[in-house]
XYZ file of C-alpha atoms in Angstrom:
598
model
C 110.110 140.325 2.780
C 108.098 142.439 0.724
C 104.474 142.773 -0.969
C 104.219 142.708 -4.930
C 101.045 145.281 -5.657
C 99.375 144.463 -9.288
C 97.917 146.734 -11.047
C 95.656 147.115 -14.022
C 97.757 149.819 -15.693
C 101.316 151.397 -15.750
C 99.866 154.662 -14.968
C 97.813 153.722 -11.664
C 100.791 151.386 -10.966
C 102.911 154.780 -10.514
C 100.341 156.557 -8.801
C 100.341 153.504 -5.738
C 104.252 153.514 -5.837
C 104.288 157.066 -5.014
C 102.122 156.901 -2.695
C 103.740 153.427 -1.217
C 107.218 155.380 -1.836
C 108.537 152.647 -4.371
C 111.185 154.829 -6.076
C 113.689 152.606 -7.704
C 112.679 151.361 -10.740
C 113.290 147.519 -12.442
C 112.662 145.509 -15.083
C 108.760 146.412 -15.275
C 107.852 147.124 -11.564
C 108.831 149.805 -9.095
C 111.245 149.089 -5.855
C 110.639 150.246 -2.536
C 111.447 149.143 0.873
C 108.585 147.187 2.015
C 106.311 146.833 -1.739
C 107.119 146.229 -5.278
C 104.603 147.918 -7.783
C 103.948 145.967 -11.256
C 101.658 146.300 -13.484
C 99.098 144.307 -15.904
C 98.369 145.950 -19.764
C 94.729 145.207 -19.413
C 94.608 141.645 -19.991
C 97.551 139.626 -20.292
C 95.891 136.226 -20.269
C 93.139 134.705 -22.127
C 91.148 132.099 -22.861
C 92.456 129.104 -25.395
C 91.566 128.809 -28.861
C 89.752 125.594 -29.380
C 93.222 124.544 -31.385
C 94.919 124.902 -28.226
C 93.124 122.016 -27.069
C 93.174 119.413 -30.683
C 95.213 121.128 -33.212
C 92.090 119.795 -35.893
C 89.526 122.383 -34.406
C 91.353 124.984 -36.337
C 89.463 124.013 -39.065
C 85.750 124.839 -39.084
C 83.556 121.775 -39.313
C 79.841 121.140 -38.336
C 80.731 117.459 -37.313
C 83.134 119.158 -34.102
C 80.411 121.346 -32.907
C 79.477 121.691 -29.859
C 83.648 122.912 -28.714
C 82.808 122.701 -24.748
C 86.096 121.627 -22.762
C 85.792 119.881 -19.637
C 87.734 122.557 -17.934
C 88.433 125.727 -20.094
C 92.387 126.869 -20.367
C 94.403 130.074 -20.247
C 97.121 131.293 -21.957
C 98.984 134.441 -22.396
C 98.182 137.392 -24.904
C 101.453 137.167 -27.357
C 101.808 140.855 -27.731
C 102.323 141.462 -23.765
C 103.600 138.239 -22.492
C 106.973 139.422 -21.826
C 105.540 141.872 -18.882
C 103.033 138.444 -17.773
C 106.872 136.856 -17.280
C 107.612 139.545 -15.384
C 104.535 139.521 -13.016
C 105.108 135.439 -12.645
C 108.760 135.973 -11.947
C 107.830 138.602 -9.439
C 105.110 136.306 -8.053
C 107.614 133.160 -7.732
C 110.419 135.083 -5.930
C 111.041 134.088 -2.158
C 111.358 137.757 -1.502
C 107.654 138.185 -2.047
C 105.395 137.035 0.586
C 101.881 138.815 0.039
C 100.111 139.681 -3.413
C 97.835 142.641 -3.422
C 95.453 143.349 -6.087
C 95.310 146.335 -7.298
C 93.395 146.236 -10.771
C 90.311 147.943 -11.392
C 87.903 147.739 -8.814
C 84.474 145.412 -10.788
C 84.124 142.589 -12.704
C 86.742 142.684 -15.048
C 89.188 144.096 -13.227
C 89.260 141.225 -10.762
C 89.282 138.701 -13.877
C 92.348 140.337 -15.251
C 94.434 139.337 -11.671
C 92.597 136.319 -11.215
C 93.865 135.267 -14.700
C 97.378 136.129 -14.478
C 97.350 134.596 -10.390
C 95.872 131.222 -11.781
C 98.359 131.213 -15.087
C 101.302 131.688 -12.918
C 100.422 129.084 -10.263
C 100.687 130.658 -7.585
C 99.498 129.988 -3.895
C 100.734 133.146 -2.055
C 97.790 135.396 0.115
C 95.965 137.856 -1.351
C 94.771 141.130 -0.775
C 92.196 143.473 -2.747
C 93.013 146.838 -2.736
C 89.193 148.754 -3.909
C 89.279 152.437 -4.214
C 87.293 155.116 -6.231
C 89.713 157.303 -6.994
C 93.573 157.919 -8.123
C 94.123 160.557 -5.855
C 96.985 160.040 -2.994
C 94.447 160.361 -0.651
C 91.883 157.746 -2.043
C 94.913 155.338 -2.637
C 95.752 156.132 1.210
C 92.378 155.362 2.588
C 92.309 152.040 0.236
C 95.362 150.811 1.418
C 94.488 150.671 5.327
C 91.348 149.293 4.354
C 92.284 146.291 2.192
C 90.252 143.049 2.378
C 91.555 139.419 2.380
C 91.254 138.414 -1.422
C 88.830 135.677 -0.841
C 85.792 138.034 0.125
C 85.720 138.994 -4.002
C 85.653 135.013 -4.873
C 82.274 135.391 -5.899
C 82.866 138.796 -8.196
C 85.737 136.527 -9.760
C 83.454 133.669 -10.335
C 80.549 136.044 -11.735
C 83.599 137.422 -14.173
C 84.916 134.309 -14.997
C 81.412 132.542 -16.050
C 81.081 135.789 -18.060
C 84.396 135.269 -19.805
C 83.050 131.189 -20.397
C 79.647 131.965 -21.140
C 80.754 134.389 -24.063
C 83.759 131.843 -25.386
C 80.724 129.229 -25.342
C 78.450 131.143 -27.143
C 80.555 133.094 -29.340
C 82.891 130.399 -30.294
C 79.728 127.973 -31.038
C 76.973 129.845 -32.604
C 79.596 132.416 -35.325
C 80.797 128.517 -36.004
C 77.698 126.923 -36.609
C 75.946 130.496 -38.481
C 78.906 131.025 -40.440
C 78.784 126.748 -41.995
C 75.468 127.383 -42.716
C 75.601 130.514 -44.593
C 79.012 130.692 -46.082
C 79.865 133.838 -44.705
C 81.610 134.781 -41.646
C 79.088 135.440 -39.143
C 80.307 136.485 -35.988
C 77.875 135.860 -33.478
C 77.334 137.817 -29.340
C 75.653 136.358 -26.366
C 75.157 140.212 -25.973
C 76.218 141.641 -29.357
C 73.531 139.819 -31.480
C 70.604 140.801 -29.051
C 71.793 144.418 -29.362
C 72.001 144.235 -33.175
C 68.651 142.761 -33.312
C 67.453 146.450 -31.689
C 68.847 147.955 -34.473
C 67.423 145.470 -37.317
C 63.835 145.795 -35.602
C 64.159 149.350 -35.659
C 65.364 149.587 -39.202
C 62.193 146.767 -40.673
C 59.980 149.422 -38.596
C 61.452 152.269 -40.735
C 61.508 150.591 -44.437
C 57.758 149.053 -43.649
C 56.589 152.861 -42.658
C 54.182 154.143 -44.997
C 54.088 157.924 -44.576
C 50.548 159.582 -45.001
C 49.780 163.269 -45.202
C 48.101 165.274 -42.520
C 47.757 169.254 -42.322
C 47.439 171.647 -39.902
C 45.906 175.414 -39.546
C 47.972 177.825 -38.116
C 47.565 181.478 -37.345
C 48.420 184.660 -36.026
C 46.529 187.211 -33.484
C 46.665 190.481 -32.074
C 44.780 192.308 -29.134
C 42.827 195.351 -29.746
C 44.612 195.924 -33.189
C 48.061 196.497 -31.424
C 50.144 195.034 -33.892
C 53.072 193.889 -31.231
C 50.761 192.200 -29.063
C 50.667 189.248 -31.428
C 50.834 185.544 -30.842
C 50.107 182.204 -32.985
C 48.203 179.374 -32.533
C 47.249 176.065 -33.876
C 43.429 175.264 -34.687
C 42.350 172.028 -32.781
C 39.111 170.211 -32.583
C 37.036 169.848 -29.787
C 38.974 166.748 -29.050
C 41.887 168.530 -28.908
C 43.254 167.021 -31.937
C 45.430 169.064 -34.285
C 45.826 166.959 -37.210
C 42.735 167.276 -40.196
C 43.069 164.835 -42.644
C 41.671 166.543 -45.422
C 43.223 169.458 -47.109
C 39.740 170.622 -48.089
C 38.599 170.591 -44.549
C 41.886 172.481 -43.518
C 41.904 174.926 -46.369
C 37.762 175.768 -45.553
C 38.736 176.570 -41.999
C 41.755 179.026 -43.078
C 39.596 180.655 -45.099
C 36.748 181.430 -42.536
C 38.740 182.486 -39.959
C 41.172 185.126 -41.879
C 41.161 188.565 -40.925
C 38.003 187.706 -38.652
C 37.679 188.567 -34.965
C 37.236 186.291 -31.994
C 37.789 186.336 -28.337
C 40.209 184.984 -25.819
C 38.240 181.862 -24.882
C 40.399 180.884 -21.910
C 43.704 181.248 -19.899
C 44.643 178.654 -18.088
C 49.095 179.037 -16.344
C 50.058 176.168 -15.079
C 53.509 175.744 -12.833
C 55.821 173.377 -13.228
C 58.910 171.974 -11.745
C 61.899 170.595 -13.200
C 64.064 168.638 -11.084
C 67.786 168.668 -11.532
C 69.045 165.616 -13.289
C 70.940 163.263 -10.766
C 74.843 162.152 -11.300
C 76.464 160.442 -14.303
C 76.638 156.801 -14.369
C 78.885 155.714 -16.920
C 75.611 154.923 -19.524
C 74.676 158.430 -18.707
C 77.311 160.234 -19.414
C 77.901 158.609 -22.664
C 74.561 159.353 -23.451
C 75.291 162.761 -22.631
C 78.404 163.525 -24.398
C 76.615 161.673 -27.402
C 73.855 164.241 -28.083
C 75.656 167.368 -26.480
C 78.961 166.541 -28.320
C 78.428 163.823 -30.846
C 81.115 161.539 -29.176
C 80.961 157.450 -29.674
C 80.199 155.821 -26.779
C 83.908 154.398 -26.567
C 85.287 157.748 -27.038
C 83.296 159.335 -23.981
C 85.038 155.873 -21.959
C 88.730 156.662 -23.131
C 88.280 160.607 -22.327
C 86.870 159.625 -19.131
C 89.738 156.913 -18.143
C 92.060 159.393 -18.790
C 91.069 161.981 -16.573
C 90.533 158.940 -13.993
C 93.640 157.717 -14.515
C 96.048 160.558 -15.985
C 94.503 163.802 -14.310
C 93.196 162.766 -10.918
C 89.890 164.341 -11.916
C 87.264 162.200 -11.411
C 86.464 159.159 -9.393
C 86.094 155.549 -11.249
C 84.145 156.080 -14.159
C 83.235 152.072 -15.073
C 80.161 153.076 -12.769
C 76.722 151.361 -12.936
C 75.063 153.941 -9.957
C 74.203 156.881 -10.486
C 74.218 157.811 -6.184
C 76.717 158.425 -3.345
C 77.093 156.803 -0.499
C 76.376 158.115 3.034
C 80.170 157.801 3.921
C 81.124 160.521 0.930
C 78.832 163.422 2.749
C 81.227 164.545 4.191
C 83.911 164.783 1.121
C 81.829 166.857 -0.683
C 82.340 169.877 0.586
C 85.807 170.339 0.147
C 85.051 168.870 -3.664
C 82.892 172.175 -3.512
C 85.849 174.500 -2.113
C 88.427 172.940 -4.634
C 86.814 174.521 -7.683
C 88.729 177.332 -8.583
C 87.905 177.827 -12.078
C 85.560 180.049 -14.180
C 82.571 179.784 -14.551
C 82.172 176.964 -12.129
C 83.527 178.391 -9.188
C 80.154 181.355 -8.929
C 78.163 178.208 -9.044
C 80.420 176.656 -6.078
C 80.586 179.504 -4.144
C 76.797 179.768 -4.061
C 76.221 176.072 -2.485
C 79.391 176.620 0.022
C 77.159 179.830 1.295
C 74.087 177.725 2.090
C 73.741 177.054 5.443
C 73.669 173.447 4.834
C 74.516 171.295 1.357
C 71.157 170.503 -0.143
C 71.721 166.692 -0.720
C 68.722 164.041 -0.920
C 67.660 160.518 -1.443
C 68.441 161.108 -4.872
C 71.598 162.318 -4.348
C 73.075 160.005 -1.185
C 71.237 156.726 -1.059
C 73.370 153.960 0.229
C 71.080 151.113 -1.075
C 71.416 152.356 -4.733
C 75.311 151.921 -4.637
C 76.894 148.973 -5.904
C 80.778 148.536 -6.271
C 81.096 152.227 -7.353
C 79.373 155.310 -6.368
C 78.450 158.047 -9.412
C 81.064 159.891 -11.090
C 81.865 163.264 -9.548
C 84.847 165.512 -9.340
C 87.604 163.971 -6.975
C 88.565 167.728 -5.612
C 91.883 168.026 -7.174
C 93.342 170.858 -7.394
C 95.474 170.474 -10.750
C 94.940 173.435 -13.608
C 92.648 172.265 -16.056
C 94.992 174.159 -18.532
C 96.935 170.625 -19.391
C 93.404 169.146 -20.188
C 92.842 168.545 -24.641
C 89.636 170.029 -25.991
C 87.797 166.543 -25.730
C 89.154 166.205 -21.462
C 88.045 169.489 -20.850
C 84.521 168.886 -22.437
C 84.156 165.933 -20.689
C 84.906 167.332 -17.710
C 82.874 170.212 -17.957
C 79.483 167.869 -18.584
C 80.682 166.200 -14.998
C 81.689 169.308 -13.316
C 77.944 170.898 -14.388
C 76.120 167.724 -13.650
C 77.772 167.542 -10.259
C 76.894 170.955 -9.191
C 73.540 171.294 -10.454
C 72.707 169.025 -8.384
C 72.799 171.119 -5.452
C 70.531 173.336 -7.106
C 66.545 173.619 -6.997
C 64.323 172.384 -9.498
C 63.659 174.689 -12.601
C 60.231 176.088 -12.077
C 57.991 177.896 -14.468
C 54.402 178.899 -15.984
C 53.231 177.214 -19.212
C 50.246 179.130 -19.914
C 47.381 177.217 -22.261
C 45.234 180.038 -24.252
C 42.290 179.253 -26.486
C 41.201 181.340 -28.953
C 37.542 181.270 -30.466
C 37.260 182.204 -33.948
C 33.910 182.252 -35.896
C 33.210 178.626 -33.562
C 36.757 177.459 -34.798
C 39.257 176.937 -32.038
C 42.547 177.526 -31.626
C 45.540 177.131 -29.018
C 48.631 178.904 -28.291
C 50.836 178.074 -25.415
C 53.544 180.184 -23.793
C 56.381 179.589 -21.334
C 57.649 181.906 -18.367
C 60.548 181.190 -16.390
C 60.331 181.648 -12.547
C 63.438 180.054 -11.021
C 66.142 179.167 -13.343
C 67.420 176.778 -10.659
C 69.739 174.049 -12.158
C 69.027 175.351 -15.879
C 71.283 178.161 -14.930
C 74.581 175.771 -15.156
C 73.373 175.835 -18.830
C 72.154 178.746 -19.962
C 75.505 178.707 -22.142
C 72.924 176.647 -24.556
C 69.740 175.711 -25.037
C 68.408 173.903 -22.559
C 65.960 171.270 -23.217
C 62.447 171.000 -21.556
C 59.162 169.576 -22.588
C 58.136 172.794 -23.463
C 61.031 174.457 -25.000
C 59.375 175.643 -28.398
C 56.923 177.543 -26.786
C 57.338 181.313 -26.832
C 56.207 183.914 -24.297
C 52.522 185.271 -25.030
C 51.420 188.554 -24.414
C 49.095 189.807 -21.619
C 45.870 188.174 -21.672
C 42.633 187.662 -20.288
C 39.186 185.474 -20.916
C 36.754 187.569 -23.557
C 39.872 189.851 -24.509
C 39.127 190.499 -28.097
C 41.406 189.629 -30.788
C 41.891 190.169 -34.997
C 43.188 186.966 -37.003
C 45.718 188.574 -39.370
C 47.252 185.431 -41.076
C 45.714 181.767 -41.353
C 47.426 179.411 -43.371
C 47.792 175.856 -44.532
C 50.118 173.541 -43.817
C 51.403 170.252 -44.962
C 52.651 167.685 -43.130
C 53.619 164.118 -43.249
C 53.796 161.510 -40.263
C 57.231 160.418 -39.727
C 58.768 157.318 -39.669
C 60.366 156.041 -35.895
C 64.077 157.474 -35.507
C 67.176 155.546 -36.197
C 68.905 154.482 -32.966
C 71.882 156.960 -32.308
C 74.631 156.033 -29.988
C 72.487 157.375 -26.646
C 69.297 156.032 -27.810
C 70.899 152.377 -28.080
C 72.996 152.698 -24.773
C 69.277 153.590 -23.460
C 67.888 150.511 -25.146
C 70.640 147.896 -23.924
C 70.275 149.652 -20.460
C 66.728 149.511 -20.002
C 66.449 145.591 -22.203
C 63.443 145.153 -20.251
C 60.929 147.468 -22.220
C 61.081 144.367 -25.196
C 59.830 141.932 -23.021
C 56.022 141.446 -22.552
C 56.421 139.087 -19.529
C 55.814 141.763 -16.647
C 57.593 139.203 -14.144
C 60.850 139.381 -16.480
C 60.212 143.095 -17.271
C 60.268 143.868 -13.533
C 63.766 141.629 -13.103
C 65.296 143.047 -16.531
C 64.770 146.817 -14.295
C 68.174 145.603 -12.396
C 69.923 144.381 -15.324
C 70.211 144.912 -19.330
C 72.061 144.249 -22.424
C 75.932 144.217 -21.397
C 77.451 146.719 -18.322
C 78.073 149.836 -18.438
C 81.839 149.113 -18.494
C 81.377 146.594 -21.997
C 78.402 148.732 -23.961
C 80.748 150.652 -25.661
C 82.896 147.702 -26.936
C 79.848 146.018 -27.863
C 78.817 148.803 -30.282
C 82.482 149.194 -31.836
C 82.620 145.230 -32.433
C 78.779 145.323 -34.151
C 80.644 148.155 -36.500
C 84.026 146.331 -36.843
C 82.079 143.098 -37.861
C 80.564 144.843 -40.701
C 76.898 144.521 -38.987
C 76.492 148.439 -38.398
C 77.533 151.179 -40.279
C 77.608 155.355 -38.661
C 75.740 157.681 -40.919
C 76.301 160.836 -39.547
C 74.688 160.280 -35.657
C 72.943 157.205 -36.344
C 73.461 153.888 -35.834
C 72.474 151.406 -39.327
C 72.273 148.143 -39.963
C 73.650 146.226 -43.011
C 72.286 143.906 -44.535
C 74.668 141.250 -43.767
C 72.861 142.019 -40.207
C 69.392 142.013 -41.258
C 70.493 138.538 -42.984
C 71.969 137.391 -39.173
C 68.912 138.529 -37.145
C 66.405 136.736 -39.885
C 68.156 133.365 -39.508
C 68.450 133.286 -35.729
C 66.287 131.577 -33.122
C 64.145 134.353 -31.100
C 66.130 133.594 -28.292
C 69.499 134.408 -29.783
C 67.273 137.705 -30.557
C 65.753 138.431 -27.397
C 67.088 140.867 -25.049
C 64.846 138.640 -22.730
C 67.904 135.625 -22.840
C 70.702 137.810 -22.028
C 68.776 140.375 -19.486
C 68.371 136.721 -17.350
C 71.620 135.977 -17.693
C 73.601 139.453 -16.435
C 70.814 139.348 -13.751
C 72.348 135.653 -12.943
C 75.931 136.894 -13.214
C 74.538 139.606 -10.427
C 73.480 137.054 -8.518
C 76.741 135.064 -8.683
C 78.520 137.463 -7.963
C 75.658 138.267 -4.877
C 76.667 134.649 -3.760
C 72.786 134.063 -4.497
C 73.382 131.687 -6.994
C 75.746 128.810 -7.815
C 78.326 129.125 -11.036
C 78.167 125.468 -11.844
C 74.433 125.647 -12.170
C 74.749 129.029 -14.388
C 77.583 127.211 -16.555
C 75.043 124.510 -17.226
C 71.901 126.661 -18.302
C 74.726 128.416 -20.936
C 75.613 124.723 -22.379
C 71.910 124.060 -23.076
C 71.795 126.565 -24.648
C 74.956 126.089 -27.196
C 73.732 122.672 -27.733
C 70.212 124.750 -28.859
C 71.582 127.278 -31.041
C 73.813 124.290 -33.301
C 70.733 122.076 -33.338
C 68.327 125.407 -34.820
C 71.658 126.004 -37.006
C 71.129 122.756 -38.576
């Protein structure tokens, strides 16, 4: 009698049946004396078409909408049902007496089993398998602590009213938007509220009317030494920099050139710069998006690979950005295990504290969901076999991991006003004092508030000074930014700051547009529907979107709609809330969006 593990993947299915010591291989699985290893592709079953259930809802017509079956089907995925015969053939034989699951370990792993156990009919016990990490050692500590499948019926039912809620919605609304506009409109219980971001965004930018400002600047130097020079900006006694007449700007240039003054004030100020805490998944494709211009879906496949291929990092499909209390004392020997230049200085500095600096922002057990942060897992493999886009990856996680270890950046920004014939200027200068975690970067430029600001010379209040240069300039006020890819994973992360209800905005804090796992794929779909085009790093709408977004009910707009409803999958999942009651909100709200359709 043996156990048939199921995994997500053919790769992590190898990496369990080396570890359970399933050698001989079969028709898709792995042999071994006491376990078979098999293996999803992702999803092998799906939900049916609405021609699956009447062959005449193939065609499109307003008089069959709303599609909402009394019990919603499955079927298999065409192009990998030969391995879902496989896994039911597996499941059905008398020589297996125990299923354990072995998919990914959140949401949509556990639909992807839960699928293919319900297709195939079968009844046999279950256990969940839940680790963090690919490594022999993770996949040893996961498999003497399995659960009893029926703990994660809740997860499943969160993931499978997610699956329904988006068939419902999806399947309804591009119907009912696409009959009444004669073009396909494909239409997102979380896609459409994130493309209404962009369109805002966009109407903000074409409705900008740009209006020109100026600005003084000039240069000083102390007691006519001509490399103790620094600039500054004139400002008004409100401390405002703009003047809206050139006149007015052009007057004051002229009075103050080649005049005298005195060093009004010094004023240093120090300030501390904590180190940034550990990737989430949403974080690091932010990251790798403005350090090295990669999509948000290319960040998750270079990440997956060196979860799943390399052994390098722990689960990256990640929603906290913490560890828990029981992976203290792991980190340690993550520490020892880096070999490599130049991380292994910054290593060997932590190992020779007397103790590892961690804090509430570092381990905080109630700020860890399914999956702690992404961190190195403390293999030992060469990173020699890693491509260019692995390695860079790896290197943002590797930094990010050690720095925080490190103490906060601390350093003077020094405010100076200069008086000048009764006109007043400011220059402001920065001095490091502890490089702290900004030493894991000094490779490149490290961004802080005050980054622009150079160092000023030596001085003192009443030190006189000599205005060399004052000059005009032009500027105009600038119209917002197009969302990039980071800016918009920011946006669907944080969906509360559209709401004006401060109740909701407070809820929407735990919740957002999509998961951390799905943003990516929500972004590539807007772009594959022909809703958002890339130009260069940013993120456009078309005008077939701007048309979508116009024509939709605010609450097909609203991150507001689907913020409540991932906070209700949440709670599902929580066991807080019933599924049947959540499945029953979502058909309301079909039956709404075909009746504003018209």
């Amino acid at each position: 009698m043996k156990c048939l593990v199921i995994a997500e993947k053919p790769s992590v299915a190898r990496d369990i049946a080396r570890v359970l010591k399933c050698t001989q291989r079969g028709d898709g699985c792995l042999h071994g004396s006491d376990y078979v290893v098999s293996w999803a592709i992702g999803h092998l079953v799906t939900l049916q078409e609405p021609e699956d259930y009447n062959p005449a809802l193939k065609r499109w017509q307003k008089s069959d909408l709303p599609i909402v079956p009394a019990n919603m089907g499955l079927k298999p995925i065409q192009r990998t049902e030969s391995q879902l015969n496989i896994l039911k053939k597996l499941m059905d034989s008398n020589e297996i007496t125990q299923i354990i699951c072995a998919t990914d370990s959140g949401r949509e792993g556990e639909l992807i089993f839960r699928y293919i156990y319900h297709w195939a009919k079968c009844t046999k016990p279950v256990k969940r398998l839940w680790i963090s990490s690919l490594t022999d050692a993770a996949i040893t500590d996961g498999l003497s602590k399995m659960r009893d499948g029926c703990e994660y019926d809740n997860l499943y039912a969160s993931a499978r009213c997610r699956a329904e809620a988006d068939w419902l919605v999806g399947m309804n609304a591009t119907r009912a938007f696409t009959l009444k506009n004669g073009e396909l409109l494909p239409v997102g219980r979380v896609q459409t509220p994130t493309l209404a971001i962009l369109v805002d965004r966009q109407k903000e930018i074409a409705a900008f009317v740009s209006k020109e400002y100026w600005e003084v600047h000039a240069t000083f130097i102390v007691d006519e030494n001509i490399e103790a020079q620094y600039p500054g900006i004139w400002v008004s006694p409100e401390g405002e920099q703009k003047i809206q007449e050139k006149e007015q700007a052009e007057a004051i240039a002229t009075k103050v050139n080649n005049a005298t003054g005195i060093v009004e004030s010094v004023e240093t100020e120090e300030k501390r710069q904590l180190p940034p805490q550990l990737f989430d998944l949403t974080e690091l494709q932010r990251e790798c998006n403005r350090k090295l211009h990669f999509s948000a879906q290319k960040t998750l496949s270079v990440a997956q690979s060196l979860y799943e291929k390399h052994k390098l990092i722990t689960y990256p499909r990640t929603d906290s950005r913490y560890l828990s209390k029981d992976i203290e004392p792991k980190l340690r020997p993550v520490l020892e295990s880096i070999k490599d230049a130049p991380y292994n200085s910054f290593a060997a500095h932590i190992l020779s504290l007397p103790k590892l600096p961690t804090t509430s922002r570092v381990i905080n057990d109630k700020k860890v969901t399914d999956h702690h942060a992404i961190i190195p897992t403390g293999s030992k493999k060469s990173l020699s076999g890693l491509t260019s886009d692995e390695r860079a990856v790896y290197d943002r996680i590797l930094r990010n991991f050690l720095a925080v270890f490190y103490p906060a950046y601390v350093y003077d920004i020094t405010t100076v006003i200069t008086l000048v014939v009764d006109e007043r200027f400011q220059s402001k200068g920065r001095m490091d004092k502890n490089l702290g975690w900004t030493a894991l970067y000094a490779h490149e430029k490290q961004a802080t508030k005050d980054d622009d600001s150079p160092a000023l010379p030596q001085l003192s209040k009443d030190t006189p000074i000599i205005t060399t240069e004052a000059k005009v300039q032009q500027k105009k006020t600038q119209p917002p930014k197009p969302y990039t890819e980071a800016s918009l994973l920011s946006a669907m992360e944080h969906a509360g700051r559209f709401v004006d209800d401060e109740a909701l905005k407070e809820a929407l804090k735990a919740s957002g547009l999509g998961t951390p796992a799905t943003r990516a794929a929500i972004i590539e779909k807007l772009i594959s529907s022909g809703y958002v085009e890339r130009n260069k790093k940013n993120l456009v709408p078309t005008s077939k979107a701007m048309g979508l977004i116009d024509m939709s009910p605010p609450e097909l707009r609203s991150p507001e709609t689907t913020g409540k409803w991932e906070r209700g999958l949440q709670r599902i999942a929580n066991g807080e809330l019933d599924d049947k009651r959540f499945m029953e909100s979502i058909k309301r709200y079909v039956l709404y969006l075909i009746q504003w359709a018209g």
